[in-house]
Structure formats: C-alpha cells, structure tokens
Tab-separated table of C-alpha atoms in Angstrom:
chain	number	residue	atom	x	y	z
A	1	MET	CA	4.604	10.669	-4.120
A	2	ASP	CA	7.279	10.791	-6.549
A	3	LEU	CA	7.496	10.895	-10.414
A	4	GLY	CA	6.355	7.603	-11.991
A	5	ASP	CA	4.264	6.458	-9.041
A	6	LEU	CA	0.880	5.090	-9.752
A	7	VAL	CA	-2.006	7.016	-8.135
A	8	LEU	CA	-5.823	6.912	-7.851
A	9	VAL	CA	-8.010	9.998	-7.805
A	10	ASP	CA	-9.656	9.697	-4.550
A	11	ASP	CA	-12.049	12.581	-4.008
A	12	PRO	CA	-15.745	12.500	-4.770
A	13	ARG	CA	-15.670	16.273	-5.721
A	14	HIS	CA	-13.296	15.596	-8.697
A	15	PRO	CA	-14.632	14.537	-12.089
A	16	LEU	CA	-11.957	11.869	-12.486
A	17	ASN	CA	-12.783	10.180	-9.138
A	18	GLY	CA	-11.802	6.492	-9.305
A	19	CYS	CA	-9.409	6.928	-12.289
A	20	GLN	CA	-5.866	5.663	-12.201
A	21	GLY	CA	-2.872	7.479	-13.537
A	22	LYS	CA	0.835	8.007	-13.317
A	23	ILE	CA	2.618	11.066	-11.914
A	24	VAL	CA	4.676	12.680	-14.654
A	25	GLY	CA	5.326	16.105	-13.112
A	26	ARG	CA	4.788	18.669	-10.365
A	27	ARG	CA	3.537	22.125	-11.149
A	28	GLY	CA	3.702	24.372	-8.012
A	29	LEU	CA	1.570	25.006	-5.040
A	30	ARG	CA	-2.200	25.203	-5.125
A	31	ILE	CA	-2.381	26.281	-1.561
A	32	PRO	CA	0.468	25.973	1.042
A	33	ASP	CA	1.392	22.149	1.463
A	34	ASP	CA	-0.792	21.028	-1.502
A	35	LEU	CA	1.048	20.658	-4.860
A	36	TRP	CA	-0.474	20.512	-8.311
A	37	MET	CA	0.572	17.111	-9.746
A	38	LEU	CA	0.557	16.417	-13.475
A	39	VAL	CA	-0.983	13.054	-13.800
A	40	TYR	CA	-1.281	10.994	-17.037
A	41	VAL	CA	-4.535	9.049	-17.056
A	42	PRO	CA	-4.299	6.312	-19.662
A	43	SER	CA	-8.113	5.759	-19.999
A	44	ARG	CA	-8.495	9.355	-21.188
A	45	MET	CA	-5.137	9.383	-23.033
A	46	ARG	CA	-4.057	12.783	-21.681
A	47	SER	CA	-2.538	14.475	-18.653
A	48	PHE	CA	-4.346	16.473	-16.025
A	49	LEU	CA	-3.364	18.834	-13.313
A	50	ILE	CA	-4.739	17.344	-10.068
A	51	PRO	CA	-4.084	18.603	-6.446
A	52	ARG	CA	-2.027	16.181	-4.425
A	53	SER	CA	-4.688	16.147	-1.586
A	54	MET	CA	-7.022	14.488	-3.993
A	55	LEU	CA	-4.716	11.588	-4.888
A	56	LYS	CA	-3.742	8.415	-3.105
A	57	MET	CA	-0.965	5.915	-3.879
A	58	GLU	CA	-1.979	2.995	-5.952
A	59	GLU	CA	-1.046	-0.312	-4.110
A	60	ARG	CA	0.333	-2.938	-6.600
A	61	ASN	CA	0.918	-6.511	-5.483
A	62	ASP	CA	3.129	-7.552	-8.432
A	63	VAL	CA	5.796	-4.898	-7.877
A	64	PRO	CA	8.090	-5.176	-4.672
A	65	PRO	CA	8.094	-2.085	-2.536
A	66	ARG	CA	10.929	0.325	-2.949
A	67	THR	CA	13.762	0.246	-0.431
A	68	LEU	CA	16.248	2.957	0.327
A	69	GLN	CA	19.858	1.804	0.247
C-alpha cells in the first residue's frame, strides 16, 4: 500500500467496516509489521488512523494497473 492508493476497511471489528478511503499518510507501528495508516474517508469528510491489517486494496476497473519501469 502506497500513498494515494484507494483502500477498503475490511474488518468486522472496525466501526468503519465497508468504508472506502484513500491513504494520505503513514504514522508508525501499531505492533511489529502493522503500520498505522492515515486514511481519508470521503463519506465522513475526515481522516482516520486505521491499522494496515484492517485494510485491503480497492480494485478499480477504470484505472490501468501500475507498472514498474
């Protein structure tokens, strides 16, 4: 996951489960190998700190996949 990627909150324990957002920052480790991600959620018009383990990448059909050159 990188800055600007679209993500979906995918954990039933999280109050924003099912919400879409965009990664706008990283804020350190919650536990080893699990970063806090700063995610802007347009439906709430604010940003939230959400553990990376509770996010999954949003698949978009209208945008071609990124390629490394």
